[in-house]
Amino acid sequence: KKLLLHLDKITGSPTEFPLTALLASLAGTIGKKAYYGPDKHRIYLNIYALIIGPSSYMYKSTAIRNATLDLQQIQKMLHEKYSSEFEKWNLGDRKTPAPRKEYVILPVDATPEKVADILQTQQRGLTTFNEFAGWLKRLQGTHQLGAKELYTELYDNPESYSIARKTAEKDVHIETPVISIIGASTIEWLQDSLHNSDQASGFLARFIVSIRNRNDKPYVPISQMGNKTNSAPLFDTGEVFNRLYGLEETILYRTKDAEAILTAFEYELKGEQDSGKLQDNESSFVERLKYYTHKFAGIIALVNDRPTIQKQDAEDAVTIARYYRENVTRLLNSELLGNIYTRKQEKVFNMI
């Protein structure tokens, strides 16, 4: 909560945006280092998340940037380390394999083969798309063929995954890939970029979604933005991210109270599915939200430096999950079905 309050104070967007970006950023930092057991049924904490709102004054990209600042610092450190090691290797006899670059933030425009190659030796990874719909458009290009299928498959953390392409010397084989995604888009561009198959295939249902069309935060003049950042409470966000980056393999456990709360919420969601009132794409999201609730609880516990999910962690996780549950209904049954006219009409009503 302190971490979120800190980001909320230095970010001009609605609180839900830094929350969503923060969850994905923390999940990307943890990677495959923490999970619920047992071995044959591990649940990793990876998150696919999407922020949706109008351009500019909703500060979607700012929310993502602030939530990933510490990861960017870690990535900078890893790049400097790789550059130093490569220079030494290049000046040597080159008899040993060349050093591999480590990533915590994955390249945005990497081909499926490159992503798979990186993940062969990676423990974690976060991909950020400040223009998520633009990325969806680029996936139609020949060099990105198979990318959407790749990310769809990677979400479920298969024990092994192989990819073969003509540009690769041999099949690229990945053992239990664990990555997270945070993206941002306007609803108009997303509506224009999504295909019916994205919903039918379950690609969209893998994302938690935060939607806001109005920004209720007080406006901060440009000349005072520095003061706002500097006046934030002293909270060492870097300590949290560095600790999670250096996390040893950790098995997560739930107390009985926490398990009861999470299980009750699962049955509540199951009741929605059994009611027959949900469309297939909405039911698909609800199914994944059951797992997301446990992931939220695990992230909260790890940020507080413990592997045990306690009652309060579970209650907070359910509160967060309810928010995303409401948003997916809004996305599927309202926002994506709307058009420019209806959205302008809604804007007028809000002004009135």
CSV table of C-alpha atoms in Angstrom, one decimal:
chain,number,residue,atom,x,y,z
A,1,LYS,CA,0.0,0.0,0.0
A,2,LYS,CA,2.9,2.4,0.8
A,3,LEU,CA,4.4,1.6,-2.6
A,4,LEU,CA,1.1,2.4,-4.4
A,5,LEU,CA,0.5,5.6,-2.3
A,6,HIS,CA,4.0,6.8,-3.3
A,7,LEU,CA,3.4,6.2,-7.0
A,8,ASP,CA,-0.1,7.7,-6.8
A,9,LYS,CA,1.2,10.9,-5.3
A,10,ILE,CA,3.8,11.4,-8.1
A,11,THR,CA,1.5,10.3,-11.0
A,12,GLY,CA,-1.2,12.5,-12.5
A,13,SER,CA,-3.3,9.6,-13.6
A,14,PRO,CA,-6.3,8.0,-11.7
A,15,THR,CA,-5.1,5.7,-8.9
A,16,GLU,CA,-6.2,2.6,-10.8
A,17,PHE,CA,-3.6,3.2,-13.5
A,18,PRO,CA,-0.5,3.2,-11.3
A,19,LEU,CA,-2.0,0.2,-9.4
A,20,THR,CA,-2.4,-1.8,-12.7
A,21,ALA,CA,1.1,-0.8,-13.9
A,22,LEU,CA,2.6,-1.6,-10.5
A,23,LEU,CA,1.1,-5.1,-10.3
A,24,ALA,CA,2.6,-6.0,-13.8
A,25,SER,CA,5.9,-4.4,-12.9
A,26,LEU,CA,6.2,-6.3,-9.7
A,27,ALA,CA,5.2,-9.5,-11.4
A,28,GLY,CA,7.8,-9.0,-14.1
A,29,THR,CA,10.4,-8.5,-11.5
A,30,ILE,CA,9.5,-11.7,-9.5
A,31,GLY,CA,9.3,-13.8,-12.7
A,32,LYS,CA,9.7,-17.6,-12.0
A,33,LYS,CA,11.4,-17.0,-8.6
A,34,ALA,CA,8.2,-17.4,-6.7
A,35,TYR,CA,5.2,-19.6,-7.1
A,36,TYR,CA,2.5,-21.7,-5.5
A,37,GLY,CA,3.4,-25.4,-5.5
A,38,PRO,CA,3.5,-28.3,-6.1
A,39,ASP,CA,5.9,-28.9,-9.0
A,40,LYS,CA,3.3,-30.3,-11.4
A,41,HIS,CA,0.8,-27.6,-10.7
A,42,ARG,CA,2.8,-24.4,-10.2
A,43,ILE,CA,1.1,-21.1,-10.3
A,44,TYR,CA,3.5,-18.3,-11.2
A,45,LEU,CA,2.6,-14.6,-10.5
A,46,ASN,CA,2.9,-13.3,-14.1
A,47,ILE,CA,0.4,-10.7,-15.1
A,48,TYR,CA,-0.9,-9.3,-18.4
A,49,ALA,CA,-2.4,-5.9,-17.9
A,50,LEU,CA,-3.9,-3.1,-20.0
A,51,ILE,CA,-4.7,0.5,-19.2
A,52,ILE,CA,-7.4,2.1,-21.3
A,53,GLY,CA,-8.3,5.8,-21.4
A,54,PRO,CA,-8.2,9.0,-23.6
A,55,SER,CA,-4.9,10.4,-24.7
A,56,SER,CA,-2.7,12.9,-23.0
A,57,TYR,CA,-4.5,14.1,-19.9
A,58,MET,CA,-5.1,10.6,-18.4
A,59,TYR,CA,-1.3,10.1,-18.2
A,60,LYS,CA,-1.4,6.4,-19.0
A,61,SER,CA,2.3,6.3,-20.2
A,62,THR,CA,3.3,8.3,-17.1
A,63,ALA,CA,1.8,5.7,-14.9
A,64,ILE,CA,3.7,2.9,-16.7
A,65,ARG,CA,7.0,4.9,-16.6
A,66,ASN,CA,6.8,5.7,-12.9
A,67,ALA,CA,5.9,2.1,-12.0
A,68,THR,CA,8.9,0.7,-14.0
A,69,LEU,CA,11.5,3.3,-13.0
A,70,ASP,CA,13.3,1.0,-10.7
A,71,LEU,CA,13.2,-1.8,-13.3
A,72,GLN,CA,14.7,0.5,-15.8
A,73,GLN,CA,17.6,1.2,-13.3
A,74,ILE,CA,18.1,-2.6,-12.9
A,75,GLN,CA,18.1,-2.9,-16.7
A,76,LYS,CA,20.7,-0.1,-17.0
A,77,MET,CA,22.9,-1.9,-14.5
A,78,LEU,CA,22.6,-5.2,-16.4
A,79,HIS,CA,23.4,-3.5,-19.7
A,80,GLU,CA,26.5,-1.9,-18.2
A,81,LYS,CA,27.6,-5.3,-16.8
A,82,TYR,CA,27.0,-7.0,-20.2
A,83,SER,CA,29.0,-4.3,-22.1
A,84,SER,CA,31.9,-4.7,-19.7
A,85,GLU,CA,31.9,-8.5,-20.0
A,86,PHE,CA,31.5,-8.4,-23.8
A,87,GLU,CA,34.4,-6.0,-24.1
A,88,LYS,CA,36.7,-8.3,-22.1
A,89,TRP,CA,35.5,-11.3,-24.1
A,90,ASN,CA,36.0,-9.5,-27.4
A,91,LEU,CA,39.6,-8.5,-26.5
A,92,GLY,CA,40.4,-12.0,-25.3
A,93,ASP,CA,40.9,-15.3,-27.2
A,94,ARG,CA,37.1,-15.8,-27.7
A,95,LYS,CA,37.4,-19.5,-26.9
A,96,THR,CA,34.6,-19.3,-24.4
A,97,PRO,CA,31.0,-18.6,-25.4
A,98,ALA,CA,30.1,-14.9,-25.7
A,99,PRO,CA,28.3,-13.5,-22.7
A,100,ARG,CA,24.6,-13.2,-23.0
A,101,LYS,CA,22.7,-10.0,-22.2
A,102,GLU,CA,20.2,-10.3,-19.4
A,103,TYR,CA,16.9,-8.5,-19.5
A,104,VAL,CA,14.2,-7.5,-17.0
A,105,ILE,CA,12.5,-5.3,-19.5
A,106,LEU,CA,12.1,-7.1,-22.8
A,107,PRO,CA,12.6,-5.4,-26.2
A,108,VAL,CA,9.3,-4.2,-27.5
A,109,ASP,CA,9.8,-4.9,-31.2
A,110,ALA,CA,11.6,-8.2,-30.9
A,111,THR,CA,10.5,-10.9,-33.3
A,112,PRO,CA,9.0,-14.1,-31.8
A,113,GLU,CA,12.3,-15.9,-32.4
A,114,LYS,CA,14.2,-13.2,-30.5
A,115,VAL,CA,11.8,-13.2,-27.6
A,116,ALA,CA,12.1,-17.0,-27.4
A,117,ASP,CA,15.9,-16.8,-27.6
A,118,ILE,CA,16.0,-14.3,-24.8
A,119,LEU,CA,13.6,-16.4,-22.6
A,120,GLN,CA,15.9,-19.5,-22.9
A,121,THR,CA,18.1,-18.1,-20.1
A,122,GLN,CA,15.8,-15.6,-18.5
A,123,GLN,CA,14.3,-15.9,-15.0
A,124,ARG,CA,11.8,-13.0,-15.6
A,125,GLY,CA,10.8,-10.3,-18.0
A,126,LEU,CA,8.4,-7.4,-18.4
A,127,THR,CA,7.2,-6.1,-21.8
A,128,THR,CA,5.8,-2.6,-21.9
A,129,PHE,CA,3.6,-1.3,-24.7
A,130,ASN,CA,2.8,2.4,-24.3
A,131,GLU,CA,0.8,2.0,-27.5
A,132,PHE,CA,-0.7,-1.4,-27.1
A,133,ALA,CA,-3.1,-1.1,-30.1
A,134,GLY,CA,-0.1,0.0,-32.3
A,135,TRP,CA,1.7,-3.2,-31.3
A,136,LEU,CA,-1.4,-5.2,-32.3
A,137,LYS,CA,-1.3,-3.5,-35.7
A,138,ARG,CA,2.4,-4.4,-36.1
A,139,LEU,CA,1.7,-8.0,-35.4
A,140,GLN,CA,0.1,-8.2,-38.8
A,141,GLY,CA,3.6,-7.7,-40.4
A,142,THR,CA,5.5,-10.6,-41.7
A,143,HIS,CA,8.4,-10.3,-39.2
A,144,GLN,CA,5.9,-10.6,-36.3
A,145,LEU,CA,4.0,-13.6,-37.6
A,146,GLY,CA,3.2,-15.8,-34.7
A,147,ALA,CA,3.9,-13.2,-32.0
A,148,LYS,CA,0.3,-13.1,-30.7
A,149,GLU,CA,0.1,-16.9,-30.5
A,150,LEU,CA,3.5,-16.8,-28.7
A,151,TYR,CA,2.3,-14.4,-26.0
A,152,THR,CA,-1.0,-16.2,-25.7
A,153,GLU,CA,0.8,-19.5,-25.0
A,154,LEU,CA,3.5,-17.9,-22.7
A,155,TYR,CA,0.8,-16.6,-20.4
A,156,ASP,CA,0.1,-20.1,-19.1
A,157,ASN,CA,3.7,-20.8,-18.3
A,158,PRO,CA,4.0,-24.2,-20.2
A,159,GLU,CA,6.7,-26.5,-18.8
A,160,SER,CA,8.4,-26.3,-22.2
A,161,TYR,CA,7.8,-24.4,-25.4
A,162,SER,CA,9.5,-24.6,-28.7
A,163,ILE,CA,9.5,-22.2,-31.7
A,164,ALA,CA,10.8,-22.8,-35.2
A,165,ARG,CA,11.3,-20.2,-37.8
A,166,LYS,CA,13.4,-19.9,-41.0
A,167,THR,CA,15.4,-17.1,-39.4
A,168,ALA,CA,16.5,-19.3,-36.6
A,169,GLU,CA,19.4,-21.8,-37.0
A,170,LYS,CA,17.5,-24.4,-35.0
A,171,ASP,CA,14.4,-24.7,-32.9
A,172,VAL,CA,14.4,-22.4,-29.9
A,173,HIS,CA,13.3,-24.3,-26.7
A,174,ILE,CA,12.2,-22.5,-23.5
A,175,GLU,CA,11.8,-24.2,-20.1
A,176,THR,CA,8.8,-22.7,-18.2
A,177,PRO,CA,8.7,-19.2,-19.6
A,178,VAL,CA,7.4,-16.5,-17.2
A,179,ILE,CA,6.8,-13.0,-18.5
A,180,SER,CA,4.5,-10.1,-17.8
A,181,ILE,CA,3.0,-7.4,-19.9
A,182,ILE,CA,1.8,-3.9,-19.3
A,183,GLY,CA,0.2,-1.9,-22.1
A,184,ALA,CA,-1.8,1.3,-22.6
A,185,SER,CA,-4.3,2.3,-25.3
A,186,THR,CA,-7.3,4.5,-26.1
A,187,ILE,CA,-10.5,2.6,-26.6
A,188,GLU,CA,-10.9,3.9,-30.2
A,189,TRP,CA,-7.5,2.5,-31.2
A,190,LEU,CA,-8.0,-0.7,-29.4
A,191,GLN,CA,-11.4,-1.2,-31.0
A,192,ASP,CA,-9.8,-0.6,-34.4
A,193,SER,CA,-7.0,-3.0,-33.8
A,194,LEU,CA,-8.7,-6.0,-32.1
A,195,HIS,CA,-10.1,-8.8,-34.2
A,196,ASN,CA,-13.0,-11.1,-33.2
A,197,SER,CA,-10.4,-13.9,-33.0
A,198,ASP,CA,-8.6,-12.1,-30.2
A,199,GLN,CA,-11.6,-12.6,-28.0
A,200,ALA,CA,-12.5,-16.1,-29.3
A,201,SER,CA,-8.9,-17.3,-28.8
A,202,GLY,CA,-8.7,-16.1,-25.2
A,203,PHE,CA,-5.9,-13.6,-26.0
A,204,LEU,CA,-7.8,-10.6,-24.6
A,205,ALA,CA,-9.2,-12.6,-21.7
A,206,ARG,CA,-5.6,-13.0,-20.4
A,207,PHE,CA,-5.5,-9.3,-19.5
A,208,ILE,CA,-6.7,-7.5,-16.4
A,209,VAL,CA,-8.1,-4.2,-17.6
A,210,SER,CA,-8.3,-0.7,-16.0
A,211,ILE,CA,-10.6,1.7,-17.8
A,212,ARG,CA,-11.1,5.4,-16.9
A,213,ASN,CA,-12.5,8.1,-19.2
A,214,ARG,CA,-12.3,10.9,-16.8
A,215,ASN,CA,-9.4,12.1,-14.6
A,216,ASP,CA,-10.6,13.3,-11.2
A,217,LYS,CA,-7.2,14.1,-9.8
A,218,PRO,CA,-6.4,17.8,-9.2
A,219,TYR,CA,-4.4,19.3,-12.1
A,220,VAL,CA,-0.8,20.1,-11.3
A,221,PRO,CA,0.8,22.9,-13.4
A,222,ILE,CA,4.0,22.0,-15.3
A,223,SER,CA,6.1,24.4,-13.2
A,224,GLN,CA,5.0,22.6,-10.0
A,225,MET,CA,5.5,19.0,-11.2
A,226,GLY,CA,9.0,18.9,-9.8
A,227,ASN,CA,7.7,20.0,-6.4
A,228,LYS,CA,5.1,17.3,-6.5
A,229,THR,CA,7.7,14.6,-7.1
A,230,ASN,CA,10.1,16.0,-4.5
A,231,SER,CA,7.4,16.3,-1.9
A,232,ALA,CA,6.5,12.7,-2.1
A,233,PRO,CA,6.9,10.6,1.1
A,234,LEU,CA,10.3,9.2,1.5
A,235,PHE,CA,9.8,5.6,0.4
A,236,ASP,CA,12.6,3.5,-1.0
A,237,THR,CA,10.9,1.8,-4.0
A,238,GLY,CA,14.3,0.7,-5.2
A,239,GLU,CA,14.8,-1.4,-2.1
A,240,VAL,CA,11.6,-3.4,-2.9
A,241,PHE,CA,12.4,-4.0,-6.6
A,242,ASN,CA,16.0,-4.9,-5.9
A,243,ARG,CA,15.0,-7.3,-3.2
A,244,LEU,CA,12.4,-9.0,-5.5
A,245,TYR,CA,15.0,-9.1,-8.3
A,246,GLY,CA,17.4,-10.9,-6.0
A,247,LEU,CA,14.7,-13.2,-4.7
A,248,GLU,CA,15.8,-16.9,-4.2
A,249,GLU,CA,13.4,-19.6,-5.3
A,250,THR,CA,10.3,-19.2,-3.1
A,251,ILE,CA,7.3,-21.4,-2.6
A,252,LEU,CA,4.2,-19.4,-1.5
A,253,TYR,CA,1.8,-20.6,1.2
A,254,ARG,CA,-1.6,-19.5,2.4
A,255,THR,CA,-2.8,-19.4,6.0
A,256,LYS,CA,-6.1,-21.1,6.6
A,257,ASP,CA,-7.9,-17.7,6.9
A,258,ALA,CA,-6.4,-16.5,3.7
A,259,GLU,CA,-7.2,-19.7,1.9
A,260,ALA,CA,-10.8,-19.5,3.1
A,261,ILE,CA,-11.2,-15.9,1.8
A,262,LEU,CA,-9.7,-16.8,-1.6
A,263,THR,CA,-11.7,-20.0,-2.0
A,264,ALA,CA,-15.0,-18.2,-1.1
A,265,PHE,CA,-14.3,-15.7,-3.9
A,266,GLU,CA,-13.5,-18.5,-6.3
A,267,TYR,CA,-16.9,-20.0,-5.6
A,268,GLU,CA,-18.6,-16.6,-6.1
A,269,LEU,CA,-17.0,-16.4,-9.5
A,270,LYS,CA,-17.9,-20.0,-10.3
A,271,GLY,CA,-21.5,-19.1,-9.4
A,272,GLU,CA,-21.4,-16.3,-12.1
A,273,GLN,CA,-20.2,-18.8,-14.6
A,274,ASP,CA,-22.8,-21.4,-13.7
A,275,SER,CA,-25.6,-18.8,-14.0
A,276,GLY,CA,-25.5,-18.9,-17.8
A,277,LYS,CA,-25.6,-15.1,-17.9
A,278,LEU,CA,-22.0,-14.6,-19.1
A,279,GLN,CA,-20.9,-14.6,-22.7
A,280,ASP,CA,-18.0,-17.0,-23.5
A,281,ASN,CA,-15.4,-14.3,-23.6
A,282,GLU,CA,-16.5,-12.9,-20.3
A,283,SER,CA,-16.6,-16.3,-18.7
A,284,SER,CA,-13.1,-16.9,-20.0
A,285,PHE,CA,-11.8,-13.8,-18.2
A,286,VAL,CA,-13.6,-14.8,-15.0
A,287,GLU,CA,-11.9,-18.1,-15.1
A,288,ARG,CA,-8.5,-16.5,-15.2
A,289,LEU,CA,-9.5,-14.0,-12.6
A,290,LYS,CA,-9.7,-16.8,-10.1
A,291,TYR,CA,-5.9,-17.3,-10.6
A,292,TYR,CA,-5.2,-13.6,-10.7
A,293,THR,CA,-6.7,-13.2,-7.2
A,294,HIS,CA,-4.1,-15.6,-5.9
A,295,LYS,CA,-1.4,-13.9,-7.9
A,296,PHE,CA,-2.3,-10.5,-6.4
A,297,ALA,CA,-2.2,-12.0,-2.9
A,298,GLY,CA,1.2,-13.5,-3.6
A,299,ILE,CA,2.7,-10.2,-4.9
A,300,ILE,CA,1.3,-8.4,-1.8
A,301,ALA,CA,3.0,-10.9,0.5
A,302,LEU,CA,6.3,-10.8,-1.3
A,303,VAL,CA,6.4,-7.0,-1.3
A,304,ASN,CA,6.0,-7.2,2.5
A,305,ASP,CA,9.0,-9.6,2.5
A,306,ARG,CA,7.2,-12.8,3.4
A,307,PRO,CA,6.2,-16.0,1.6
A,308,THR,CA,3.0,-16.6,3.5
A,309,ILE,CA,-0.2,-15.1,2.3
A,310,GLN,CA,-2.1,-13.8,5.3
A,311,LYS,CA,-5.7,-12.9,5.8
A,312,GLN,CA,-5.2,-9.2,5.0
A,313,ASP,CA,-3.3,-10.0,1.8
A,314,ALA,CA,-6.2,-12.2,0.7
A,315,GLU,CA,-8.8,-9.5,1.5
A,316,ASP,CA,-6.8,-6.9,-0.4
A,317,ALA,CA,-6.4,-9.3,-3.3
A,318,VAL,CA,-10.1,-9.9,-3.5
A,319,THR,CA,-10.8,-6.1,-3.4
A,320,ILE,CA,-8.4,-5.6,-6.3
A,321,ALA,CA,-10.0,-8.5,-8.2
A,322,ARG,CA,-13.5,-7.1,-7.8
A,323,TYR,CA,-12.3,-3.9,-9.5
A,324,TYR,CA,-11.0,-5.8,-12.5
A,325,ARG,CA,-14.1,-7.9,-12.6
A,326,GLU,CA,-16.2,-4.8,-13.0
A,327,ASN,CA,-13.9,-3.4,-15.7
A,328,VAL,CA,-14.0,-6.5,-18.0
A,329,THR,CA,-17.8,-6.3,-18.0
A,330,ARG,CA,-17.6,-2.7,-19.0
A,331,LEU,CA,-15.0,-3.4,-21.7
A,332,LEU,CA,-16.8,-6.3,-23.3
A,333,ASN,CA,-20.4,-5.1,-23.0
A,334,SER,CA,-20.0,-1.4,-23.4
A,335,GLU,CA,-16.7,0.1,-24.5
A,336,LEU,CA,-15.8,-2.2,-27.3
A,337,LEU,CA,-19.3,-2.1,-28.6
A,338,GLY,CA,-19.5,1.6,-28.7
A,339,ASN,CA,-18.6,4.0,-31.4
A,340,ILE,CA,-17.2,7.5,-31.7
A,341,TYR,CA,-20.7,9.0,-31.5
A,342,THR,CA,-21.7,7.3,-28.3
A,343,ARG,CA,-18.4,8.1,-26.6
A,344,LYS,CA,-18.8,11.8,-27.5
A,345,GLN,CA,-22.4,11.7,-26.3
A,346,GLU,CA,-21.1,10.2,-23.0
A,347,LYS,CA,-18.5,13.0,-22.7
A,348,VAL,CA,-21.2,15.6,-23.1
A,349,PHE,CA,-23.3,13.9,-20.4
A,350,ASN,CA,-20.3,13.9,-18.1
A,351,MET,CA,-19.7,17.6,-18.7
A,352,ILE,CA,-23.4,18.3,-17.9
